[in-house]
XYZ file of C-alpha atoms in Angstrom:
777
model
C 0.000 0.000 0.000
C 2.832 2.391 0.893
C 4.591 1.697 -2.423
C 1.357 2.307 -4.337
C 0.754 5.565 -2.462
C 4.342 6.714 -3.059
C 4.104 5.900 -6.761
C 0.784 7.720 -7.079
C 2.102 10.845 -5.364
C 5.282 10.863 -7.448
C 3.237 10.511 -10.643
C 0.955 13.352 -9.509
C 3.994 15.547 -8.908
C 5.290 14.712 -12.375
C 1.892 15.653 -13.856
C 2.046 18.999 -12.061
C 5.483 19.567 -13.597
C 4.307 18.821 -17.144
C 0.799 20.285 -16.860
C 1.537 23.524 -15.051
C 0.881 25.793 -18.007
C 3.400 28.201 -19.449
C 5.013 28.912 -16.087
C 5.291 25.226 -15.343
C 6.863 24.477 -18.694
C 9.423 27.278 -18.314
C 10.309 26.058 -14.824
C 10.597 22.462 -16.033
C 12.701 23.522 -19.010
C 15.127 25.471 -16.826
C 15.433 22.518 -14.454
C 15.953 20.142 -17.358
C 18.642 22.320 -18.908
C 20.415 22.804 -15.573
C 20.402 19.089 -14.800
C 21.183 18.226 -18.422
C 24.384 20.269 -18.411
C 25.584 18.328 -15.405
C 24.500 14.990 -16.844
C 26.336 15.655 -20.109
C 29.569 16.254 -18.209
C 29.001 13.151 -16.078
C 28.524 11.098 -19.236
C 31.683 12.633 -20.633
C 33.495 11.486 -17.498
C 32.233 7.922 -17.968
C 33.821 7.768 -21.423
C 37.229 9.185 -20.462
C 38.760 5.890 -19.242
C 37.658 4.096 -22.411
C 38.842 6.966 -24.637
C 42.289 7.013 -23.050
C 42.506 3.223 -23.290
C 41.564 3.335 -26.981
C 44.235 5.963 -27.660
C 46.840 3.761 -25.959
C 45.714 0.716 -27.972
C 45.977 2.660 -31.228
C 49.451 3.854 -30.279
C 50.573 0.339 -29.381
C 49.110 -1.151 -32.581
C 51.278 1.042 -34.808
C 54.497 0.809 -32.747
C 57.469 0.145 -35.013
C 60.436 -0.244 -32.675
C 62.680 -3.300 -32.556
C 63.508 -2.947 -28.836
C 67.054 -4.206 -29.459
C 66.109 -7.180 -31.656
C 68.242 -7.925 -34.727
C 66.018 -8.897 -37.644
C 67.584 -10.297 -40.865
C 66.253 -9.310 -44.240
C 63.395 -11.542 -45.414
C 60.246 -11.547 -47.516
C 58.232 -10.279 -44.518
C 60.473 -7.402 -43.439
C 60.119 -3.655 -43.774
C 62.755 -0.958 -43.332
C 61.204 2.059 -41.656
C 62.742 5.421 -40.787
C 61.502 7.578 -37.921
C 61.370 11.117 -39.315
C 59.209 12.747 -36.649
C 59.383 16.507 -36.748
C 57.811 19.583 -35.200
C 55.979 22.373 -36.945
C 55.384 25.539 -34.940
C 55.314 23.683 -31.602
C 53.022 20.941 -32.989
C 54.407 17.425 -33.295
C 54.244 15.725 -36.696
C 54.606 11.932 -36.767
C 56.478 10.852 -39.883
C 57.658 7.509 -41.253
C 59.491 6.662 -44.488
C 59.125 2.996 -45.509
C 60.670 0.533 -47.945
C 59.141 -2.985 -48.069
C 61.699 -5.756 -48.632
C 59.257 -8.435 -49.696
C 55.691 -9.203 -50.700
C 54.693 -10.016 -47.124
C 56.060 -6.864 -45.498
C 53.796 -5.635 -42.651
C 51.422 -2.838 -43.600
C 50.893 -0.050 -41.027
C 47.386 0.241 -39.492
C 45.205 2.627 -41.452
C 46.892 2.071 -44.838
C 45.536 0.079 -47.778
C 48.863 -0.167 -49.630
C 52.457 0.990 -49.356
C 53.119 4.423 -50.877
C 55.630 4.332 -53.739
C 58.858 6.342 -53.573
C 57.957 10.016 -53.759
C 54.405 9.408 -52.482
C 52.911 9.771 -49.031
C 49.682 8.942 -47.219
C 48.697 11.605 -44.686
C 46.232 12.101 -41.850
C 43.170 14.241 -42.658
C 44.419 17.020 -40.368
C 47.824 17.097 -42.089
C 46.174 17.095 -45.507
C 44.131 20.137 -44.508
C 47.201 21.902 -43.107
C 49.300 21.257 -46.225
C 46.528 22.618 -48.430
C 46.342 25.879 -46.445
C 48.601 28.922 -46.367
C 49.586 28.001 -42.781
C 51.301 24.877 -44.079
C 53.636 26.570 -46.562
C 56.842 25.916 -44.611
C 55.830 22.344 -43.851
C 55.164 21.637 -47.541
C 58.790 22.492 -48.270
C 59.886 19.903 -45.718
C 57.784 17.071 -47.169
C 58.757 16.626 -50.828
C 56.163 13.922 -51.462
C 52.939 13.734 -53.432
C 49.805 13.067 -51.359
C 48.091 9.924 -52.680
C 45.708 9.064 -49.848
C 44.695 9.517 -46.218
C 45.343 7.386 -43.150
C 42.206 5.682 -41.874
C 40.956 6.311 -38.349
C 42.356 3.056 -36.953
C 45.872 4.267 -37.773
C 45.591 7.527 -35.816
C 45.269 8.361 -32.126
C 43.291 11.569 -32.611
C 41.323 13.506 -35.176
C 43.804 16.406 -35.135
C 46.957 14.298 -35.233
C 49.487 15.301 -37.884
C 50.995 12.119 -39.339
C 52.221 10.687 -42.648
C 53.743 7.578 -44.200
C 56.037 8.100 -47.200
C 57.732 5.728 -49.613
C 61.534 5.655 -49.814
C 64.442 3.835 -51.467
C 67.865 2.744 -50.285
C 66.858 2.567 -46.648
C 68.491 -0.839 -46.224
C 71.913 0.794 -46.470
C 70.981 3.387 -43.841
C 69.895 1.060 -41.040
C 70.872 2.726 -37.792
C 68.533 1.763 -34.931
C 66.399 3.237 -33.581
C 65.989 5.974 -36.219
C 66.159 3.572 -39.170
C 65.310 -0.033 -38.357
C 64.167 -3.277 -39.924
C 60.910 -4.696 -38.543
C 58.716 -7.707 -39.308
C 55.516 -6.521 -37.648
C 53.775 -3.513 -36.142
C 52.746 -3.457 -32.511
C 54.444 -3.338 -29.133
C 55.915 -6.589 -27.822
C 54.984 -7.816 -24.386
C 56.797 -5.346 -22.186
C 56.725 -5.905 -18.404
C 54.378 -3.385 -16.769
C 56.005 -0.483 -15.002
C 55.613 -0.076 -11.277
C 52.837 2.382 -10.600
C 53.796 5.640 -8.925
C 51.612 6.157 -5.807
C 51.922 9.941 -6.061
C 50.725 9.987 -9.677
C 47.811 7.714 -8.728
C 46.962 10.142 -5.934
C 47.056 12.994 -8.443
C 44.636 11.208 -10.780
C 42.206 10.412 -7.946
C 42.179 14.003 -6.690
C 41.759 15.365 -10.235
C 38.652 13.239 -10.830
C 37.111 14.158 -7.464
C 37.790 17.871 -7.917
C 36.365 17.925 -11.438
C 33.218 15.928 -10.609
C 32.323 17.597 -7.318
C 31.132 20.908 -8.900
C 28.959 18.885 -11.283
C 27.136 17.264 -8.371
C 26.689 20.649 -6.699
C 25.137 22.130 -9.851
C 22.759 19.209 -10.310
C 21.646 19.538 -6.677
C 21.022 23.255 -7.219
C 19.228 22.767 -10.537
C 16.545 20.457 -9.118
C 15.565 23.228 -6.677
C 14.707 25.767 -9.383
C 11.325 27.409 -8.900
C 11.234 26.793 -5.152
C 9.024 29.778 -4.254
C 6.332 29.016 -6.829
C 6.417 25.360 -5.846
C 5.761 26.330 -2.215
C 2.575 28.156 -3.239
C 1.372 25.114 -5.150
C 2.049 22.872 -2.187
C 0.113 25.230 0.061
C -2.825 25.002 -2.354
C -2.644 21.190 -2.158
C -2.843 21.397 1.638
C -5.906 23.553 1.224
C -7.706 20.840 -0.773
C -6.908 18.117 1.759
C -3.370 16.779 1.165
C -1.348 16.052 4.292
C 2.237 17.230 4.871
C 3.857 13.916 3.850
C 1.836 13.783 0.632
C 2.868 17.305 -0.363
C 6.528 16.387 0.107
C 6.129 13.318 -2.070
C 4.427 15.430 -4.746
C 7.296 17.933 -4.590
C 9.719 15.025 -4.987
C 7.716 13.895 -8.025
C 8.140 17.329 -9.623
C 11.876 17.185 -9.019
C 11.953 13.647 -10.405
C 10.255 14.833 -13.594
C 12.815 17.609 -14.004
C 15.652 15.148 -13.394
C 14.299 12.702 -15.976
C 13.975 15.529 -18.485
C 17.517 16.550 -17.539
C 18.715 13.025 -18.331
C 17.162 13.318 -21.779
C 18.613 16.804 -22.325
C 22.006 15.665 -21.041
C 22.002 12.672 -23.360
C 21.206 14.892 -26.351
C 23.905 17.384 -25.342
C 26.392 14.546 -24.870
C 25.616 13.042 -28.281
C 25.943 16.466 -29.894
C 29.178 17.126 -28.018
C 30.414 13.682 -29.015
C 30.212 14.669 -32.656
C 31.768 18.074 -32.016
C 34.647 16.421 -30.126
C 36.043 15.151 -33.406
C 36.717 18.713 -34.542
C 38.164 20.063 -31.295
C 41.747 20.051 -30.104
C 42.216 20.966 -26.421
C 45.782 21.406 -25.132
C 47.064 19.183 -27.927
C 44.640 16.327 -27.169
C 42.059 15.263 -29.744
C 39.810 12.220 -30.062
C 37.512 10.584 -32.566
C 33.782 10.410 -31.787
C 34.050 6.621 -31.830
C 36.276 6.834 -28.747
C 33.483 8.395 -26.695
C 31.295 5.356 -26.038
C 29.995 5.388 -22.452
C 30.548 2.337 -20.309
C 27.105 0.680 -19.909
C 27.623 0.213 -16.179
C 28.698 3.811 -15.560
C 25.950 5.197 -17.806
C 23.365 3.149 -15.878
C 24.813 4.493 -12.625
C 24.335 8.080 -13.858
C 20.776 7.281 -15.021
C 19.874 5.969 -11.559
C 21.919 8.349 -9.410
C 20.646 11.646 -10.874
C 16.866 11.054 -10.346
C 17.560 9.526 -6.936
C 19.658 12.529 -5.943
C 16.903 14.864 -7.177
C 14.335 13.211 -4.905
C 16.663 13.147 -1.903
C 17.744 16.768 -2.353
C 14.109 17.897 -2.552
C 13.118 15.987 0.574
C 16.185 17.340 2.374
C 15.343 20.922 1.331
C 11.794 20.548 2.698
C 12.857 19.056 6.023
C 12.593 22.394 7.845
C 9.660 23.805 5.864
C 6.168 23.826 7.336
C 3.599 23.765 4.530
C 0.178 24.977 5.701
C -3.039 25.574 3.742
C -2.590 29.346 3.945
C 1.094 29.542 3.087
C 4.615 28.351 3.714
C 6.628 29.289 6.748
C 9.651 29.845 4.498
C 8.187 33.210 3.498
C 9.054 34.416 6.985
C 12.594 35.055 8.153
C 14.376 31.673 8.350
C 15.913 30.549 11.630
C 19.531 31.396 12.201
C 21.901 28.805 10.764
C 24.102 26.867 13.177
C 27.836 26.676 12.654
C 28.948 23.712 14.755
C 27.717 20.887 12.535
C 28.991 22.627 9.397
C 32.525 22.651 10.824
C 32.320 18.915 11.421
C 32.459 18.156 7.673
C 35.875 19.692 6.894
C 37.234 18.490 10.240
C 36.094 14.959 9.373
C 37.810 15.298 6.009
C 41.065 16.341 7.669
C 40.729 13.464 10.113
C 40.269 11.025 7.232
C 43.381 12.254 5.415
C 45.580 12.663 8.499
C 46.698 8.988 8.720
C 48.093 9.286 5.164
C 50.390 12.229 5.955
C 54.063 11.469 5.303
C 53.365 8.300 3.333
C 55.079 9.530 0.174
C 55.831 7.159 -2.701
C 57.879 4.605 -0.751
C 55.164 3.111 1.457
C 52.779 1.568 -1.064
C 49.724 3.029 -2.768
C 47.398 5.461 -1.034
C 44.027 4.061 0.018
C 41.887 5.452 -2.796
C 38.615 5.244 -0.853
C 40.144 7.090 2.068
C 41.492 9.784 -0.250
C 38.159 10.193 -2.068
C 36.216 10.348 1.195
C 38.572 12.904 2.756
C 38.657 15.204 -0.276
C 34.869 14.996 -0.686
C 34.257 15.905 2.951
C 36.518 18.941 2.684
C 34.875 20.154 -0.530
C 31.365 19.460 0.759
C 32.363 21.535 3.774
C 32.571 24.528 1.428
C 28.926 24.078 0.401
C 27.901 23.737 4.060
C 29.876 26.731 5.350
C 29.063 29.174 2.548
C 25.328 29.670 3.390
C 26.263 30.366 7.016
C 28.993 32.804 5.951
C 26.674 34.687 3.588
C 23.939 34.944 6.234
C 26.363 36.052 8.962
C 27.993 38.731 6.788
C 24.910 40.254 5.147
C 23.200 40.533 8.540
C 25.968 42.893 9.646
C 26.319 45.029 6.498
C 25.535 48.709 6.945
C 23.046 50.643 4.771
C 24.159 52.433 1.639
C 22.788 53.543 -1.746
C 19.432 52.250 -2.979
C 20.982 49.534 -5.168
C 23.072 48.350 -2.221
C 20.031 48.302 0.101
C 17.941 46.332 -2.402
C 20.729 43.779 -2.801
C 21.383 43.434 0.938
C 17.696 43.049 1.757
C 17.280 40.389 -0.900
C 20.306 38.498 0.428
C 18.999 38.750 3.983
C 15.675 37.190 2.936
C 17.160 34.444 0.701
C 20.822 33.964 1.554
C 20.485 30.217 0.943
C 19.454 30.751 -2.688
C 22.348 33.149 -3.266
C 24.804 30.695 -1.712
C 23.523 27.822 -3.861
C 24.233 29.848 -6.991
C 27.922 30.246 -6.170
C 28.498 26.945 -4.362
C 29.688 25.308 -7.552
C 32.150 28.130 -8.240
C 33.487 27.947 -4.682
C 33.956 24.166 -4.840
C 35.668 24.361 -8.230
C 38.029 27.129 -7.082
C 38.871 25.318 -3.824
C 39.709 22.144 -5.715
C 41.683 24.033 -8.360
C 43.782 25.830 -5.731
C 44.537 22.544 -3.961
C 45.514 20.851 -7.216
C 47.642 23.798 -8.300
C 49.512 23.652 -4.995
C 49.971 19.907 -5.408
C 51.222 20.189 -8.984
C 53.565 23.059 -8.094
C 54.946 21.181 -5.090
C 55.534 17.979 -7.058
C 56.778 19.510 -10.298
C 60.385 19.464 -9.139
C 60.180 15.703 -8.507
C 59.026 15.058 -12.078
C 61.155 17.675 -13.820
C 64.726 16.832 -14.789
C 67.287 19.574 -15.221
C 69.020 19.077 -18.552
C 72.688 19.797 -19.077
C 72.170 21.606 -22.369
C 73.691 25.076 -22.481
C 70.897 26.888 -24.300
C 72.934 30.097 -24.349
C 75.458 28.518 -26.773
C 73.079 26.483 -28.946
C 69.361 25.782 -29.117
C 69.274 22.853 -31.545
C 71.399 19.760 -32.141
C 71.649 17.577 -35.224
C 73.217 14.115 -35.046
C 74.490 12.694 -38.339
C 75.127 9.036 -39.076
C 78.577 7.769 -40.052
C 79.539 8.277 -43.685
C 77.300 11.369 -43.906
C 79.588 14.292 -44.861
C 79.397 17.159 -42.400
C 80.624 20.059 -44.531
C 77.645 20.241 -46.942
C 75.253 20.146 -43.981
C 77.149 22.913 -42.175
C 77.251 25.069 -45.306
C 73.516 24.710 -45.884
C 72.710 25.467 -42.243
C 74.886 28.578 -42.176
C 72.967 29.881 -45.203
C 69.613 29.151 -43.539
C 67.426 32.064 -42.493
C 67.399 32.571 -38.724
C 70.645 30.692 -38.012
C 73.113 32.753 -35.984
C 75.955 30.251 -35.659
C 76.933 26.617 -36.323
C 79.386 24.395 -34.447
C 80.272 21.079 -36.119
C 82.334 18.188 -34.762
C 82.902 14.518 -35.451
C 83.198 11.833 -32.769
C 84.816 8.419 -32.941
C 86.280 5.769 -30.663
C 89.942 4.843 -30.842
C 91.153 1.379 -29.823
C 94.512 -0.250 -29.388
C 93.526 -3.273 -31.526
C 91.642 -3.887 -34.737
C 89.051 -5.960 -32.891
C 88.106 -6.329 -29.231
C 90.208 -3.402 -28.037
C 91.349 -3.605 -24.421
C 92.030 0.126 -24.150
C 89.999 2.852 -25.866
C 89.535 6.590 -25.813
C 87.397 9.187 -27.541
C 88.341 11.487 -30.378
C 86.622 14.738 -31.316
C 87.532 16.317 -34.651
C 86.690 19.789 -35.912
C 88.121 23.158 -36.832
C 89.783 25.317 -34.197
C 86.659 27.412 -33.515
C 84.597 24.300 -32.865
C 87.266 22.599 -30.720
C 87.408 25.656 -28.456
C 83.834 24.797 -27.438
C 85.122 21.482 -26.035
C 88.454 22.432 -24.469
C 90.504 25.384 -23.305
C 93.139 25.782 -26.004
C 96.103 28.135 -25.617
C 96.661 28.274 -29.376
C 95.321 26.329 -32.313
C 95.975 25.888 -35.997
C 95.008 23.242 -38.514
C 97.021 20.065 -37.991
C 97.209 20.296 -34.189
C 96.243 17.450 -31.876
C 95.310 18.125 -28.234
C 95.200 15.793 -25.254
C 92.545 16.769 -22.713
C 94.154 16.691 -19.277
C 92.303 16.300 -16.013
C 89.064 14.884 -17.437
C 87.268 12.848 -14.802
C 87.092 9.061 -15.318
C 89.444 9.251 -18.328
C 91.956 6.430 -17.755
C 92.511 5.291 -21.355
C 93.884 8.460 -22.928
C 97.196 8.690 -20.986
C 98.045 5.122 -22.034
C 97.041 5.489 -25.692
C 98.052 9.075 -26.520
C 101.729 8.351 -27.096
C 103.399 9.802 -30.189
C 104.111 7.200 -32.858
C 101.588 4.671 -31.552
C 99.091 3.234 -34.066
C 95.407 3.246 -33.059
C 92.345 2.075 -34.978
C 88.993 3.650 -35.877
C 85.973 1.558 -36.883
C 84.012 3.061 -39.841
C 81.123 0.549 -39.723
C 77.667 1.813 -38.748
C 75.160 0.206 -36.457
C 73.025 -2.232 -38.366
C 75.606 -2.838 -41.082
C 75.455 -6.412 -42.341
C 79.018 -6.169 -43.663
C 82.062 -5.733 -41.460
C 84.428 -2.966 -42.536
C 88.155 -2.956 -41.868
C 89.292 -0.611 -39.131
C 91.199 2.501 -40.179
C 94.687 2.875 -38.679
C 95.847 6.227 -37.367
C 99.256 7.068 -35.949
C 99.442 9.469 -33.025
C 101.543 12.404 -34.274
C 104.441 14.067 -32.480
C 104.025 17.496 -30.963
C 100.866 16.782 -28.931
C 99.468 19.820 -27.162
C 97.553 19.896 -23.913
C 94.049 21.276 -23.338
C 91.993 21.735 -20.222
C 88.492 20.209 -20.263
C 85.451 22.336 -20.908
C 81.789 21.382 -20.964
C 80.464 21.076 -24.484
C 77.204 22.783 -25.537
C 75.267 19.590 -24.743
C 76.590 19.604 -21.175
C 79.093 16.733 -21.463
C 82.721 17.207 -20.465
C 85.119 16.571 -23.312
C 87.819 13.933 -22.823
C 90.292 12.024 -24.929
C 91.776 13.750 -27.984
C 90.761 16.971 -29.721
C 91.971 16.759 -33.318
C 91.914 19.338 -36.079
C 91.022 18.079 -39.545
C 94.496 18.530 -40.958
C 95.824 15.879 -38.580
C 93.634 13.117 -40.057
C 93.810 11.287 -43.400
C 90.831 11.649 -45.725
C 90.008 7.956 -45.435
C 89.276 8.431 -41.689
C 86.261 10.698 -42.309
C 83.707 7.807 -42.577
C 84.609 6.672 -39.067
C 83.117 9.748 -37.395
C 79.635 10.488 -36.139
C 78.908 14.084 -37.049
C 77.239 16.408 -34.547
C 76.085 19.912 -35.424
C 75.107 22.493 -32.792
C 72.926 25.306 -34.084
C 72.371 28.733 -32.552
C 69.064 30.383 -33.473
C 68.237 34.069 -33.814
C 65.105 34.440 -31.627
C 64.025 37.568 -33.478
C 63.375 35.572 -36.689
C 59.890 33.989 -36.772
C 59.834 30.266 -37.614
C 63.648 30.091 -37.455
C 63.548 26.526 -36.088
C 61.248 25.439 -38.910
C 63.693 26.873 -41.460
C 66.415 24.728 -39.842
C 64.197 21.638 -40.010
C 63.465 22.300 -43.685
C 67.173 22.609 -44.481
C 67.935 19.410 -42.577
C 65.235 17.502 -44.442
C 66.825 18.595 -47.722
C 70.539 17.985 -47.025
C 70.390 15.208 -44.386
C 67.283 13.068 -44.938
C 66.131 10.693 -42.213
C 67.657 12.860 -39.490
C 65.692 15.106 -37.166
C 67.116 18.133 -35.346
C 66.637 18.046 -31.598
C 65.335 21.210 -29.986
C 66.926 21.884 -26.629
C 65.194 22.941 -23.447
C 66.522 23.719 -19.995
C 64.269 21.108 -18.339
C 62.409 17.938 -19.235
C 59.160 16.902 -17.561
C 57.848 13.398 -16.916
C 55.461 12.340 -19.697
C 52.943 10.806 -17.260
C 53.020 13.874 -15.017
C 52.497 16.095 -18.057
C 49.603 13.955 -19.337
C 47.829 14.122 -15.962
C 48.221 17.889 -15.881
C 46.949 18.132 -19.465
C 43.937 16.024 -18.462
C 43.303 18.452 -15.609
C 43.372 21.422 -18.004
C 40.984 19.696 -20.416
C 38.608 18.738 -17.611
C 38.818 22.170 -15.992
C 37.921 23.777 -19.312
C 34.782 21.622 -19.535
C 33.892 22.320 -15.892
C 34.324 26.078 -16.358
C 32.032 25.944 -19.384
C 29.489 24.029 -17.287
C 29.862 26.520 -14.448
C 29.139 29.446 -16.734
C 26.169 27.792 -18.459
C 24.624 26.550 -15.212
C 25.075 29.889 -13.488
C 23.407 31.637 -16.393
C 20.436 29.263 -16.238
C 20.198 29.719 -12.471
C 20.395 33.504 -12.789
C 17.648 33.560 -15.420
C 15.441 31.400 -13.192
C 15.944 33.783 -10.263
C 15.113 36.813 -12.403
C 12.017 35.101 -13.826
C 10.645 34.434 -10.350
C 11.106 38.113 -9.460
C 9.535 39.454 -12.636
C 6.540 41.063 -10.919
C 8.689 42.551 -8.180
C 11.064 44.118 -10.700
C 8.186 45.487 -12.785
C 6.579 46.935 -9.658
C 9.763 48.717 -8.626
C 10.126 50.236 -12.094
C 6.461 51.287 -12.056
C 7.074 53.134 -8.776
C 9.967 55.070 -10.290
C 13.041 52.962 -9.518
C 15.702 53.522 -12.127
C 16.674 50.541 -14.274
C 20.323 51.304 -13.572
C 19.654 50.959 -9.851
C 18.030 47.561 -10.310
C 20.882 46.413 -12.546
C 23.419 47.408 -9.913
C 21.399 45.651 -7.233
C 21.536 42.417 -9.234
C 25.295 42.876 -9.608
C 25.731 43.371 -5.855
C 23.578 40.333 -5.136
C 26.029 38.261 -7.163
C 29.252 40.008 -6.133
C 28.826 39.670 -2.354
C 28.215 35.877 -2.272
C 30.950 35.210 -4.840
C 33.472 37.291 -2.849
C 32.660 35.315 0.290
C 32.673 32.069 -1.668
C 36.102 32.759 -3.173
C 37.514 33.706 0.237
C 36.177 30.510 1.777
C 37.335 28.486 -1.235
C 40.850 29.922 -0.885
C 41.033 28.910 2.785
C 39.738 25.377 2.145
C 41.837 24.984 -1.017
C 45.032 26.045 0.752
C 44.271 23.651 3.606
C 43.563 20.748 1.268
C 46.636 21.536 -0.829
C 48.858 21.601 2.270
C 47.480 18.252 3.467
C 47.997 16.644 0.040
C 51.570 17.923 -0.103
C 52.288 16.521 3.338
C 50.813 13.199 2.217
C 53.350 13.082 -0.612
C 56.201 14.130 1.723
C 56.677 17.311 -0.313
C 57.490 20.733 1.097
C 54.426 22.882 1.698
C 54.659 26.122 -0.274
C 51.887 28.477 -1.340
C 51.888 29.700 -4.914
C 50.021 32.977 -4.391
C 50.028 33.736 -8.105
C 48.086 30.511 -8.746
C 45.668 31.266 -5.895
C 44.923 34.694 -7.355
C 44.640 33.230 -10.862
C 42.130 30.560 -9.820
C 40.093 33.091 -7.831
C 40.222 35.530 -10.730
C 38.946 32.884 -13.154
C 36.017 32.124 -10.842
C 35.195 35.822 -10.519
C 35.517 36.294 -14.286
C 32.986 33.512 -14.961
C 30.487 35.158 -12.598
C 31.081 38.573 -14.179
C 30.455 37.203 -17.679
C 27.271 35.455 -16.508
C 26.053 38.671 -14.855
C 26.658 40.683 -18.019
C 24.814 38.085 -20.126
C 21.845 38.253 -17.752
C 21.452 42.043 -18.096
C 19.490 41.962 -21.404
C 16.859 39.554 -19.958
C 16.748 41.729 -16.818
C 15.900 44.810 -18.873
C 13.085 42.931 -20.615
C 11.676 41.734 -17.285
C 11.455 45.322 -16.033
C 8.775 46.226 -18.583
C 5.321 47.132 -17.376
C 3.678 44.048 -18.920
C 5.398 42.044 -16.170
C 2.575 43.199 -13.865
C -0.043 41.466 -15.988
C -1.758 38.555 -14.223
C -3.972 35.892 -15.779
C-alpha cells in the first residue's frame, strides 16, 4: 500500500510539472537544462577511461620499434625510418618505408604501401598542407599526397601524421631511427611499477572535477522553489497532508531530473560529434572513442533522479507547509555553525593517517582519499550559506541599489549561496591541485645539461654522412646565428676487441674551443685533454708514434668494414676540459682536420650544434626544412633547460581539459540559475520600475547580489583549497609552499565567470522590467 501511495504521489507531482501551463513548462525547461548540463559532463566522465585506453591501444598497434632485436632481411620485413618533426610547436609523426618483400607488414590505417615520392597523410595534415599556414611544412615534405590514413591508424582527429615511400633505406639502417621490422605493434613489455603519487594525483583530479557537477545538479533540481511552495500550500488547502505534499514535490523534481537526463544525453551526443573537430591542449579524439561504459551510464541514469528526490526531501525538512502559506516566506531561523565545521574536520581526520606516506610506502588508500577530499569540498557548500547569512546581517546601509541587494540576500541567503556553491567548490579544488602540482613539479622535472645560451638545436648525423655540406647549408639558412660542427669516434689499441679505448673529437679550431681550453690552435694540431674525470685510457694510448684504430662501420651494417689505422703524431698539445654545448665534459683527444687522413672521415659520427636568432619567426622550422633537404632521415633536436615526466604532463593536461569543460558548465549553469531567479522576481522588478526605480539601480542591485556571495565564496574556497593543498603535499612528503600567483589566478577565473554570466543576464533583466510584467492571468 505504501509503495502504491508513493508511486501515485510521485506521478501526480510529475503531472504537475508537465501540466503547469506556461510557467510550469518554463520552470521544467530550466530545471531540465540545468540538470542536463551536469549529466552531459558526467557522461563525458564515464567515457574518459575508455577513450584514453583506446588511444593507448591505437598507439601500441602502430608501434614500429625493434627494442634491441636484430632482424635479418626476409620476404616479410620492412625498413622504416623515424622522421618525426615539429611544426610551430606541434608534433608531426612521420615515417618513411621501404618494403623488402611481398609479405612486409602494412601499417594500421593504410591500404597499400606508398611508392617512392608518395605519401599517405592524416586528414588534419592534408588540410594543413593545403592551407597557407602549411607553406613551410610543404617544403619539408617533398612527397605527393596519394591518400589519407584511416581512423584506426591515428590516435586523434587532429593528429598530424604521414607515411612516405623511400628507397635505399636498407643501407641506412641505424637503430632506432632507421630499423628493420617484421611486424607492427608493441611486444609484451613488463608493466612499469605504478607511482603512488601519480595515482593520488589522478584520484584528486577526478574528485575535484566531478564535485562541482554534483553541486550544480543539486542546485538545478531546486529551481522554482518559491512558486512550488505556493502550489504545495494550495494542495494542503484541498486536503493533502504534509507527507503527501513532500512526495508530490519530490515527483516534480523527479520529472525535471528525468527531463535533464534526456537533455544531457542529447547534449552529450551532440558534443560527441563536435569532439572530433576540437583540439584541447594538444589532445584530440575521434567520436568513436566516446562510447559510455554501460555500467557507468546506468549508474548516472539511476543516481541523478535519486539525488533529485533526496535533495528535494532534504530541502523541505525544515519547511512547514500549511493551507494558507509556507513558513519559508518568513525570516528563516539562524543557521548553526557547529555541525557545518564537522564536515571539513572529518575530512582532515580522514586524510591525516596518510600524511608522510610519500611514494615509498605503497599506494594510497583510494577510498580514504576520495572520502577525505569529498568531505573537505562538501564543507565549502555547508559553510558558505552560514557565511553569507552572517555577513549580510551585519552590512551597513548604503545607496538604494546596495540596500535592495542586501535586503534580498537577507531574505534568501540560501538561494544566493547555492548559486555560487559550484564556483566555490571548483576554485577550492583548483587551488589545492595547483599547490599539489607546483609542489611535485620538481620531482618530475629533470634539469638538462644543455647550455641553451650557446646552442638551441642539435643535429646528429650518421657515419659516412659528410658534415661540410650540412654545415654550409645550415649557415645559409634564415634565422641561423651560428653553427658548431664536430665529429666523434672511438679509438682502440687493436683492430678488434680493443682492451684500451679513448674518444676522439675532430673539428676546426673554432669548434674545438667549445670542447676544451686551447692556448693556441691551428690546422694540424692534436690536443690531449688533461684532467678529465674518469678518463683512464687516454694517458696510455696518446703516445706519439703509436698506431690506433677507428671503426668506420655503422650500427646495423650487415658487412664488417676494416678498421682505419691512425698514428698518433708528435708534438701533442695539452688542453683543459670544458663542458660542451650539450653539457658533457670533453675527454680524450681533440683533433683538427688537418691531422687526419681523408680515409678516416667515414669513421666519425657528425654532430652539429645550431644557434638560433630568436628575433626571426619560424627560425627553427627553417632549420628543419634545411635538414630535411641535405640530411634526410635525421631530425634536429630542440633543446630545453628542463624535461618533464610524460605521465606527469599527461595528468596535468587532463586536468586542463577537464577544468575547461567544468568552467564551461559553471558558466552555463550559473546563467540558467540567474535567469530562473530573475524570472521568479519578474513582478517585483516590474513593480519597482512602475514606482519610479531607475533601471540602472536595479541592474546594480543584481550585480551586488552576485558580487557579495561570490566574494565570500572565493575567500572561503581559498582557505579550504590552501588547507587541502597543504594536506595533500604533506601526504606526498613534499614541502608545503603556497603559490600565491596561482591562488589569485584561480580566484580571478572564478570571478571572471560570474562577471560574464552577470553581463549576459542584463538583457533579460531589462526585458523583465517592462510594465507588462505586472499582468496577471
